[in-house]
Amino acid sequence: QVALVESGGDLVQAGGSLRLSCAAAGRILSSDIMGWNRQAPGKQRELVAAITGSGNTNYADSVKGRFTISRDNAKNTVYLQMNNLKPEDTGLYYCRLSRFGIDFWGKGTPVTVSS
């Protein structure tokens, strides 16, 4: 079991920025895939961004060019820098760690973007 704790969610105006953090209790392995997913009210949870141990990244089309995912293995932390936020980015943002085919999830941090 890997405990993940997200932070950084807030209420922000459209066009603003936020930086989310996810701290893992325990060591992040270089083979772990870290990611952020979000769930808007009434919608399914969707992938926002993911990063491998070697730094390869993958983004949802809707956030490309606005969001940046990064990880600091020494600090057992993954980040999501979100710029030029839009109202449709509103949702509960979950941190995910995938290890040997098993997913671990945090409890989420809320992001609300007002127009």
mmCIF file of N, CA and C in Angstrom:
data_model
loop_
_atom_site.group_PDB
_atom_site.id
_atom_site.type_symbol
_atom_site.label_atom_id
_atom_site.label_comp_id
_atom_site.label_asym_id
_atom_site.label_seq_id
_atom_site.Cartn_x
_atom_site.Cartn_y
_atom_site.Cartn_z
ATOM 1 N N GLN A 1 0.839 -1.191 0.000
ATOM 2 C CA GLN A 1 0.000 0.000 0.000
ATOM 3 C C GLN A 1 0.870 1.235 0.000
ATOM 4 N N VAL A 2 0.508 2.205 -0.855
ATOM 5 C CA VAL A 2 1.233 3.469 -0.930
ATOM 6 C C VAL A 2 0.248 4.585 -0.643
ATOM 7 N N ALA A 3 0.530 5.388 0.360
ATOM 8 C CA ALA A 3 -0.333 6.522 0.689
ATOM 9 C C ALA A 3 0.110 7.738 -0.088
ATOM 10 N N LEU A 4 -0.856 8.409 -0.707
ATOM 11 C CA LEU A 4 -0.595 9.607 -1.498
ATOM 12 C C LEU A 4 -1.432 10.755 -0.934
ATOM 13 N N VAL A 5 -0.819 11.902 -0.771
ATOM 14 C CA VAL A 5 -1.523 13.058 -0.230
ATOM 15 C C VAL A 5 -1.353 14.234 -1.179
ATOM 16 N N GLU A 6 -2.476 14.703 -1.717
ATOM 17 C CA GLU A 6 -2.459 15.842 -2.627
ATOM 18 C C GLU A 6 -2.652 17.136 -1.862
ATOM 19 N N SER A 7 -2.158 18.212 -2.439
ATOM 20 C CA SER A 7 -2.370 19.549 -1.888
ATOM 21 C C SER A 7 -2.255 20.560 -3.016
ATOM 22 N N GLY A 8 -2.724 21.783 -2.731
ATOM 23 C CA GLY A 8 -2.576 22.871 -3.690
ATOM 24 C C GLY A 8 -3.851 23.282 -4.395
ATOM 25 N N GLY A 9 -4.918 22.502 -4.247
ATOM 26 C CA GLY A 9 -6.171 22.877 -4.883
ATOM 27 C C GLY A 9 -6.746 24.141 -4.262
ATOM 28 N N ASP A 10 -7.471 24.908 -5.086
ATOM 29 C CA ASP A 10 -7.989 26.191 -4.602
ATOM 30 C C ASP A 10 -9.036 26.713 -5.564
ATOM 31 N N LEU A 11 -9.630 27.830 -5.199
ATOM 32 C CA LEU A 11 -10.530 28.579 -6.073
ATOM 33 C C LEU A 11 -9.699 29.640 -6.786
ATOM 34 N N VAL A 12 -9.791 29.681 -8.113
ATOM 35 C CA VAL A 12 -8.990 30.621 -8.882
ATOM 36 C C VAL A 12 -9.821 31.139 -10.048
ATOM 37 N N GLN A 13 -9.510 32.341 -10.483
ATOM 38 C CA GLN A 13 -10.209 32.910 -11.631
ATOM 39 C C GLN A 13 -9.654 32.345 -12.933
ATOM 40 N N ALA A 14 -10.478 32.338 -13.943
ATOM 41 C CA ALA A 14 -10.036 31.899 -15.264
ATOM 42 C C ALA A 14 -8.804 32.699 -15.685
ATOM 43 N N GLY A 15 -7.836 31.988 -16.265
ATOM 44 C CA GLY A 15 -6.583 32.617 -16.655
ATOM 45 C C GLY A 15 -5.505 32.523 -15.594
ATOM 46 N N GLY A 16 -5.882 32.115 -14.406
ATOM 47 C CA GLY A 16 -4.927 32.008 -13.309
ATOM 48 C C GLY A 16 -4.143 30.717 -13.337
ATOM 49 N N SER A 17 -3.315 30.541 -12.317
ATOM 50 C CA SER A 17 -2.436 29.382 -12.228
ATOM 51 C C SER A 17 -2.527 28.741 -10.853
ATOM 52 N N LEU A 18 -2.270 27.448 -10.823
ATOM 53 C CA LEU A 18 -2.162 26.702 -9.576
ATOM 54 C C LEU A 18 -1.067 25.660 -9.745
ATOM 55 N N ARG A 19 -0.478 25.275 -8.627
ATOM 56 C CA ARG A 19 0.492 24.179 -8.626
ATOM 57 C C ARG A 19 0.039 23.137 -7.616
ATOM 58 N N LEU A 20 -0.257 21.963 -8.111
ATOM 59 C CA LEU A 20 -0.653 20.856 -7.245
ATOM 60 C C LEU A 20 0.570 20.020 -6.886
ATOM 61 N N SER A 21 0.552 19.499 -5.679
ATOM 62 C CA SER A 21 1.623 18.607 -5.223
ATOM 63 C C SER A 21 1.015 17.309 -4.727
ATOM 64 N N CYS A 22 1.771 16.242 -4.887
ATOM 65 C CA CYS A 22 1.358 14.936 -4.381
ATOM 66 C C CYS A 22 2.563 14.307 -3.715
ATOM 67 N N ALA A 23 2.455 14.103 -2.411
ATOM 68 C CA ALA A 23 3.544 13.504 -1.652
ATOM 69 C C ALA A 23 3.221 12.054 -1.347
ATOM 70 N N ALA A 24 4.176 11.189 -1.622
ATOM 71 C CA ALA A 24 4.009 9.764 -1.331
ATOM 72 C C ALA A 24 4.659 9.439 0.005
ATOM 73 N N ALA A 25 3.952 8.642 0.792
ATOM 74 C CA ALA A 25 4.526 8.161 2.054
ATOM 75 C C ALA A 25 5.361 6.944 1.716
ATOM 76 N N GLY A 26 6.628 7.166 1.626
ATOM 77 C CA GLY A 26 7.509 6.091 1.191
ATOM 78 C C GLY A 26 8.203 6.464 -0.103
ATOM 79 N N ARG A 27 9.103 5.615 -0.498
ATOM 80 C CA ARG A 27 9.949 5.919 -1.635
ATOM 81 C C ARG A 27 9.223 5.671 -2.955
ATOM 82 N N ILE A 28 9.356 6.627 -3.886
ATOM 83 C CA ILE A 28 8.870 6.435 -5.254
ATOM 84 C C ILE A 28 9.959 5.709 -6.022
ATOM 85 N N LEU A 29 9.595 4.635 -6.673
ATOM 86 C CA LEU A 29 10.553 3.876 -7.462
ATOM 87 C C LEU A 29 10.694 4.491 -8.851
ATOM 88 N N SER A 30 11.837 4.298 -9.448
ATOM 89 C CA SER A 30 12.033 4.839 -10.806
ATOM 90 C C SER A 30 11.109 4.159 -11.814
ATOM 91 N N SER A 31 10.641 2.969 -11.491
ATOM 92 C CA SER A 31 9.730 2.251 -12.382
ATOM 93 C C SER A 31 8.274 2.674 -12.205
ATOM 94 N N ASP A 32 7.986 3.460 -11.170
ATOM 95 C CA ASP A 32 6.604 3.912 -10.935
ATOM 96 C C ASP A 32 6.199 4.936 -11.988
ATOM 97 N N ILE A 33 4.982 4.812 -12.447
ATOM 98 C CA ILE A 33 4.389 5.840 -13.295
ATOM 99 C C ILE A 33 3.505 6.699 -12.399
ATOM 100 N N MET A 34 3.737 7.990 -12.418
ATOM 101 C CA MET A 34 2.958 8.920 -11.602
ATOM 102 C C MET A 34 2.025 9.715 -12.510
ATOM 103 N N GLY A 35 0.863 10.041 -11.975
ATOM 104 C CA GLY A 35 -0.069 10.775 -12.820
ATOM 105 C C GLY A 35 -1.082 11.570 -12.032
ATOM 106 N N TRP A 36 -1.773 12.401 -12.760
ATOM 107 C CA TRP A 36 -2.889 13.178 -12.222
ATOM 108 C C TRP A 36 -4.126 12.867 -13.056
ATOM 109 N N ASN A 37 -5.196 12.596 -12.381
ATOM 110 C CA ASN A 37 -6.501 12.430 -13.015
ATOM 111 C C ASN A 37 -7.452 13.422 -12.367
ATOM 112 N N ARG A 38 -8.534 13.717 -13.037
ATOM 113 C CA ARG A 38 -9.512 14.624 -12.451
ATOM 114 C C ARG A 38 -10.916 14.121 -12.726
ATOM 115 N N GLN A 39 -11.814 14.552 -11.871
ATOM 116 C CA GLN A 39 -13.221 14.192 -12.045
ATOM 117 C C GLN A 39 -14.062 15.439 -11.831
ATOM 118 N N ALA A 40 -14.739 15.850 -12.892
ATOM 119 C CA ALA A 40 -15.653 16.977 -12.802
ATOM 120 C C ALA A 40 -17.010 16.474 -12.318
ATOM 121 N N PRO A 41 -17.810 17.353 -11.735
ATOM 122 C CA PRO A 41 -19.132 16.939 -11.245
ATOM 123 C C PRO A 41 -19.960 16.297 -12.350
ATOM 124 N N GLY A 42 -20.466 15.122 -12.082
ATOM 125 C CA GLY A 42 -21.318 14.440 -13.034
ATOM 126 C C GLY A 42 -20.589 13.767 -14.183
ATOM 127 N N LYS A 43 -19.266 13.754 -14.132
ATOM 128 C CA LYS A 43 -18.482 13.162 -15.214
ATOM 129 C C LYS A 43 -17.569 12.069 -14.671
ATOM 130 N N GLN A 44 -17.054 11.268 -15.605
ATOM 131 C CA GLN A 44 -16.125 10.214 -15.216
ATOM 132 C C GLN A 44 -14.741 10.789 -14.961
ATOM 133 N N ARG A 45 -13.987 10.058 -14.168
ATOM 134 C CA ARG A 45 -12.610 10.446 -13.919
ATOM 135 C C ARG A 45 -11.811 10.293 -15.208
ATOM 136 N N GLU A 46 -10.946 11.282 -15.488
ATOM 137 C CA GLU A 46 -10.171 11.248 -16.725
ATOM 138 C C GLU A 46 -8.712 11.549 -16.446
ATOM 139 N N LEU A 47 -7.858 11.021 -17.319
ATOM 140 C CA LEU A 47 -6.428 11.290 -17.208
ATOM 141 C C LEU A 47 -6.147 12.735 -17.582
ATOM 142 N N VAL A 48 -5.322 13.390 -16.786
ATOM 143 C CA VAL A 48 -4.853 14.741 -17.088
ATOM 144 C C VAL A 48 -3.415 14.679 -17.602
ATOM 145 N N ALA A 49 -2.555 14.020 -16.837
ATOM 146 C CA ALA A 49 -1.147 13.941 -17.216
ATOM 147 C C ALA A 49 -0.491 12.779 -16.486
ATOM 148 N N ALA A 50 0.577 12.252 -17.089
ATOM 149 C CA ALA A 50 1.324 11.163 -16.466
ATOM 150 C C ALA A 50 2.796 11.325 -16.801
ATOM 151 N N ILE A 51 3.658 10.772 -15.944
ATOM 152 C CA ILE A 51 5.094 10.874 -16.155
ATOM 153 C C ILE A 51 5.765 9.586 -15.693
ATOM 154 N N THR A 52 6.690 9.106 -16.512
ATOM 155 C CA THR A 52 7.445 7.908 -16.142
ATOM 156 C C THR A 52 8.685 8.301 -15.340
ATOM 157 N N GLY A 53 9.379 7.291 -14.859
ATOM 158 C CA GLY A 53 10.585 7.541 -14.099
ATOM 159 C C GLY A 53 11.691 8.184 -14.911
ATOM 160 N N SER A 54 11.670 7.961 -16.227
ATOM 161 C CA SER A 54 12.687 8.546 -17.103
ATOM 162 C C SER A 54 12.278 9.920 -17.610
ATOM 163 N N GLY A 55 11.099 10.375 -17.205
ATOM 164 C CA GLY A 55 10.679 11.723 -17.554
ATOM 165 C C GLY A 55 9.784 11.833 -18.772
ATOM 166 N N ASN A 56 9.405 10.711 -19.352
ATOM 167 C CA ASN A 56 8.461 10.771 -20.469
ATOM 168 C C ASN A 56 7.085 11.169 -19.950
ATOM 169 N N THR A 57 6.439 12.071 -20.673
ATOM 170 C CA THR A 57 5.158 12.602 -20.224
ATOM 171 C C THR A 57 4.057 12.357 -21.241
ATOM 172 N N ASN A 58 2.845 12.385 -20.742
ATOM 173 C CA ASN A 58 1.655 12.220 -21.569
ATOM 174 C C ASN A 58 0.586 13.146 -21.012
ATOM 175 N N TYR A 59 -0.092 13.879 -21.902
ATOM 176 C CA TYR A 59 -1.099 14.848 -21.469
ATOM 177 C C TYR A 59 -2.412 14.622 -22.220
ATOM 178 N N ALA A 60 -3.501 14.945 -21.541
ATOM 179 C CA ALA A 60 -4.780 15.018 -22.233
ATOM 180 C C ALA A 60 -4.719 16.176 -23.225
ATOM 181 N N ASP A 61 -5.386 16.010 -24.360
ATOM 182 C CA ASP A 61 -5.349 17.063 -25.379
ATOM 183 C C ASP A 61 -5.842 18.402 -24.823
ATOM 184 N N SER A 62 -6.788 18.338 -23.908
ATOM 185 C CA SER A 62 -7.409 19.558 -23.397
ATOM 186 C C SER A 62 -6.465 20.401 -22.530
ATOM 187 N N VAL A 63 -5.355 19.806 -22.075
ATOM 188 C CA VAL A 63 -4.447 20.554 -21.191
ATOM 189 C C VAL A 63 -3.070 20.775 -21.810
ATOM 190 N N LYS A 64 -2.832 20.217 -22.975
ATOM 191 C CA LYS A 64 -1.520 20.377 -23.612
ATOM 192 C C LYS A 64 -1.191 21.849 -23.817
ATOM 193 N N GLY A 65 0.029 22.213 -23.471
ATOM 194 C CA GLY A 65 0.474 23.595 -23.614
ATOM 195 C C GLY A 65 0.116 24.474 -22.422
ATOM 196 N N ARG A 66 -0.709 23.946 -21.496
ATOM 197 C CA ARG A 66 -1.107 24.725 -20.315
ATOM 198 C C ARG A 66 -0.641 24.076 -19.014
ATOM 199 N N PHE A 67 -0.623 22.760 -18.981
ATOM 200 C CA PHE A 67 -0.246 22.032 -17.769
ATOM 201 C C PHE A 67 1.115 21.374 -17.964
ATOM 202 N N THR A 68 1.869 21.273 -16.871
ATOM 203 C CA THR A 68 3.157 20.584 -16.888
ATOM 204 C C THR A 68 3.256 19.677 -15.677
ATOM 205 N N ILE A 69 3.541 18.402 -15.926
ATOM 206 C CA ILE A 69 3.749 17.456 -14.842
ATOM 207 C C ILE A 69 5.238 17.250 -14.635
ATOM 208 N N SER A 70 5.634 17.108 -13.376
ATOM 209 C CA SER A 70 7.040 16.843 -13.063
ATOM 210 C C SER A 70 7.102 15.995 -11.797
ATOM 211 N N ARG A 71 8.252 15.408 -11.564
ATOM 212 C CA ARG A 71 8.413 14.574 -10.374
ATOM 213 C C ARG A 71 9.788 14.785 -9.773
ATOM 214 N N ASP A 72 9.859 14.646 -8.480
ATOM 215 C CA ASP A 72 11.120 14.732 -7.757
ATOM 216 C C ASP A 72 11.222 13.461 -6.925
ATOM 217 N N ASN A 73 11.923 12.485 -7.441
ATOM 218 C CA ASN A 73 12.000 11.197 -6.759
ATOM 219 C C ASN A 73 12.679 11.319 -5.402
ATOM 220 N N ALA A 74 13.620 12.253 -5.273
ATOM 221 C CA ALA A 74 14.318 12.418 -4.003
ATOM 222 C C ALA A 74 13.365 12.886 -2.911
ATOM 223 N N LYS A 75 12.335 13.638 -3.320
ATOM 224 C CA LYS A 75 11.350 14.143 -2.366
ATOM 225 C C LYS A 75 10.070 13.313 -2.380
ATOM 226 N N ASN A 76 10.056 12.256 -3.189
ATOM 227 C CA ASN A 76 8.866 11.396 -3.293
ATOM 228 C C ASN A 76 7.619 12.215 -3.611
ATOM 229 N N THR A 77 7.756 13.140 -4.542
ATOM 230 C CA THR A 77 6.689 14.085 -4.838
ATOM 231 C C THR A 77 6.515 14.253 -6.341
ATOM 232 N N VAL A 78 5.279 14.414 -6.756
ATOM 233 C CA VAL A 78 4.960 14.743 -8.140
ATOM 234 C C VAL A 78 4.142 16.022 -8.146
ATOM 235 N N TYR A 79 4.350 16.829 -9.165
ATOM 236 C CA TYR A 79 3.719 18.144 -9.245
ATOM 237 C C TYR A 79 2.898 18.270 -10.524
ATOM 238 N N LEU A 80 1.937 19.177 -10.480
ATOM 239 C CA LEU A 80 1.197 19.543 -11.686
ATOM 240 C C LEU A 80 1.079 21.066 -11.698
ATOM 241 N N GLN A 81 1.821 21.686 -12.584
ATOM 242 C CA GLN A 81 1.722 23.132 -12.775
ATOM 243 C C GLN A 81 0.625 23.400 -13.787
ATOM 244 N N MET A 82 -0.355 24.174 -13.383
ATOM 245 C CA MET A 82 -1.510 24.447 -14.233
ATOM 246 C C MET A 82 -1.572 25.945 -14.508
ATOM 247 N N ASN A 83 -1.437 26.311 -15.768
ATOM 248 C CA ASN A 83 -1.482 27.711 -16.181
ATOM 249 C C ASN A 83 -2.682 27.955 -17.086
ATOM 250 N N ASN A 84 -3.062 29.222 -17.204
ATOM 251 C CA ASN A 84 -4.183 29.605 -18.061
ATOM 252 C C ASN A 84 -5.398 28.711 -17.796
ATOM 253 N N LEU A 85 -5.770 28.615 -16.552
ATOM 254 C CA LEU A 85 -6.870 27.738 -16.167
ATOM 255 C C LEU A 85 -8.185 28.208 -16.750
ATOM 256 N N LYS A 86 -9.034 27.236 -17.071
ATOM 257 C CA LYS A 86 -10.340 27.490 -17.660
ATOM 258 C C LYS A 86 -11.424 26.908 -16.749
ATOM 259 N N PRO A 87 -12.632 27.429 -16.836
ATOM 260 C CA PRO A 87 -13.717 26.872 -16.001
ATOM 261 C C PRO A 87 -13.889 25.355 -16.179
ATOM 262 N N GLU A 88 -13.623 24.864 -17.381
ATOM 263 C CA GLU A 88 -13.773 23.420 -17.615
ATOM 264 C C GLU A 88 -12.677 22.592 -16.953
ATOM 265 N N ASP A 89 -11.697 23.237 -16.354
ATOM 266 C CA ASP A 89 -10.674 22.517 -15.582
ATOM 267 C C ASP A 89 -11.145 22.231 -14.156
ATOM 268 N N THR A 90 -12.299 22.743 -13.802
ATOM 269 C CA THR A 90 -12.842 22.523 -12.471
ATOM 270 C C THR A 90 -13.059 21.043 -12.204
ATOM 271 N N GLY A 91 -12.677 20.597 -11.015
ATOM 272 C CA GLY A 91 -12.880 19.209 -10.645
ATOM 273 C C GLY A 91 -12.051 18.820 -9.441
ATOM 274 N N LEU A 92 -12.189 17.565 -9.074
ATOM 275 C CA LEU A 92 -11.380 17.004 -8.004
ATOM 276 C C LEU A 92 -10.184 16.318 -8.654
ATOM 277 N N TYR A 93 -8.994 16.733 -8.288
ATOM 278 C CA TYR A 93 -7.770 16.235 -8.910
ATOM 279 C C TYR A 93 -7.146 15.167 -8.013
ATOM 280 N N TYR A 94 -6.950 13.998 -8.607
ATOM 281 C CA TYR A 94 -6.413 12.857 -7.883
ATOM 282 C C TYR A 94 -4.999 12.537 -8.356
ATOM 283 N N CYS A 95 -4.153 12.228 -7.417
ATOM 284 C CA CYS A 95 -2.824 11.725 -7.723
ATOM 285 C C CYS A 95 -2.900 10.206 -7.852
ATOM 286 N N ARG A 96 -2.161 9.669 -8.809
ATOM 287 C CA ARG A 96 -2.139 8.215 -9.023
ATOM 288 C C ARG A 96 -0.706 7.728 -9.157
ATOM 289 N N LEU A 97 -0.441 6.624 -8.521
ATOM 290 C CA LEU A 97 0.857 5.960 -8.655
ATOM 291 C C LEU A 97 0.598 4.546 -9.172
ATOM 292 N N SER A 98 1.223 4.207 -10.265
ATOM 293 C CA SER A 98 1.082 2.863 -10.839
ATOM 294 C C SER A 98 2.378 2.102 -10.636
ATOM 295 N N ARG A 99 2.278 0.988 -9.917
ATOM 296 C CA ARG A 99 3.464 0.198 -9.584
ATOM 297 C C ARG A 99 3.193 -1.261 -9.919
ATOM 298 N N PHE A 100 3.943 -1.753 -10.884
ATOM 299 C CA PHE A 100 3.821 -3.156 -11.293
ATOM 300 C C PHE A 100 2.365 -3.526 -11.591
ATOM 301 N N GLY A 101 1.663 -2.612 -12.268
ATOM 302 C CA GLY A 101 0.299 -2.875 -12.691
ATOM 303 C C GLY A 101 -0.774 -2.607 -11.656
ATOM 304 N N ILE A 102 -0.382 -2.130 -10.494
ATOM 305 C CA ILE A 102 -1.346 -1.818 -9.440
ATOM 306 C C ILE A 102 -1.410 -0.310 -9.257
ATOM 307 N N ASP A 103 -2.619 0.227 -9.221
ATOM 308 C CA ASP A 103 -2.816 1.667 -9.053
ATOM 309 C C ASP A 103 -3.125 2.018 -7.601
ATOM 310 N N PHE A 104 -2.482 3.064 -7.137
ATOM 311 C CA PHE A 104 -2.776 3.632 -5.838
ATOM 312 C C PHE A 104 -3.242 5.073 -6.049
ATOM 313 N N TRP A 105 -4.219 5.481 -5.241
ATOM 314 C CA TRP A 105 -4.833 6.792 -5.436
ATOM 315 C C TRP A 105 -4.802 7.605 -4.154
ATOM 316 N N GLY A 106 -4.674 8.934 -4.320
ATOM 317 C CA GLY A 106 -4.885 9.828 -3.211
ATOM 318 C C GLY A 106 -6.363 10.136 -3.076
ATOM 319 N N LYS A 107 -6.700 10.978 -2.123
ATOM 320 C CA LYS A 107 -8.105 11.309 -1.870
ATOM 321 C C LYS A 107 -8.572 12.508 -2.670
ATOM 322 N N GLY A 108 -7.642 13.192 -3.321
ATOM 323 C CA GLY A 108 -8.015 14.290 -4.198
ATOM 324 C C GLY A 108 -7.894 15.661 -3.554
ATOM 325 N N THR A 109 -7.683 16.649 -4.406
ATOM 326 C CA THR A 109 -7.673 18.045 -3.982
ATOM 327 C C THR A 109 -8.544 18.830 -4.960
ATOM 328 N N PRO A 110 -9.435 19.684 -4.457
ATOM 329 C CA PRO A 110 -10.405 20.341 -5.335
ATOM 330 C C PRO A 110 -9.834 21.585 -6.021
ATOM 331 N N VAL A 111 -10.158 21.699 -7.299
ATOM 332 C CA VAL A 111 -9.808 22.879 -8.080
ATOM 333 C C VAL A 111 -11.096 23.459 -8.642
ATOM 334 N N THR A 112 -11.314 24.734 -8.376
ATOM 335 C CA THR A 112 -12.489 25.423 -8.914
ATOM 336 C C THR A 112 -12.023 26.653 -9.668
ATOM 337 N N VAL A 113 -12.403 26.743 -10.933
ATOM 338 C CA VAL A 113 -12.023 27.866 -11.775
ATOM 339 C C VAL A 113 -13.282 28.655 -12.099
ATOM 340 N N SER A 114 -13.302 29.890 -11.657
ATOM 341 C CA SER A 114 -14.458 30.742 -11.895
ATOM 342 C C SER A 114 -14.275 31.556 -13.176
ATOM 343 N N SER A 115 -15.371 31.821 -13.836
ATOM 344 C CA SER A 115 -15.297 32.574 -15.111
ATOM 345 C C SER A 115 -15.408 34.069 -14.877
#
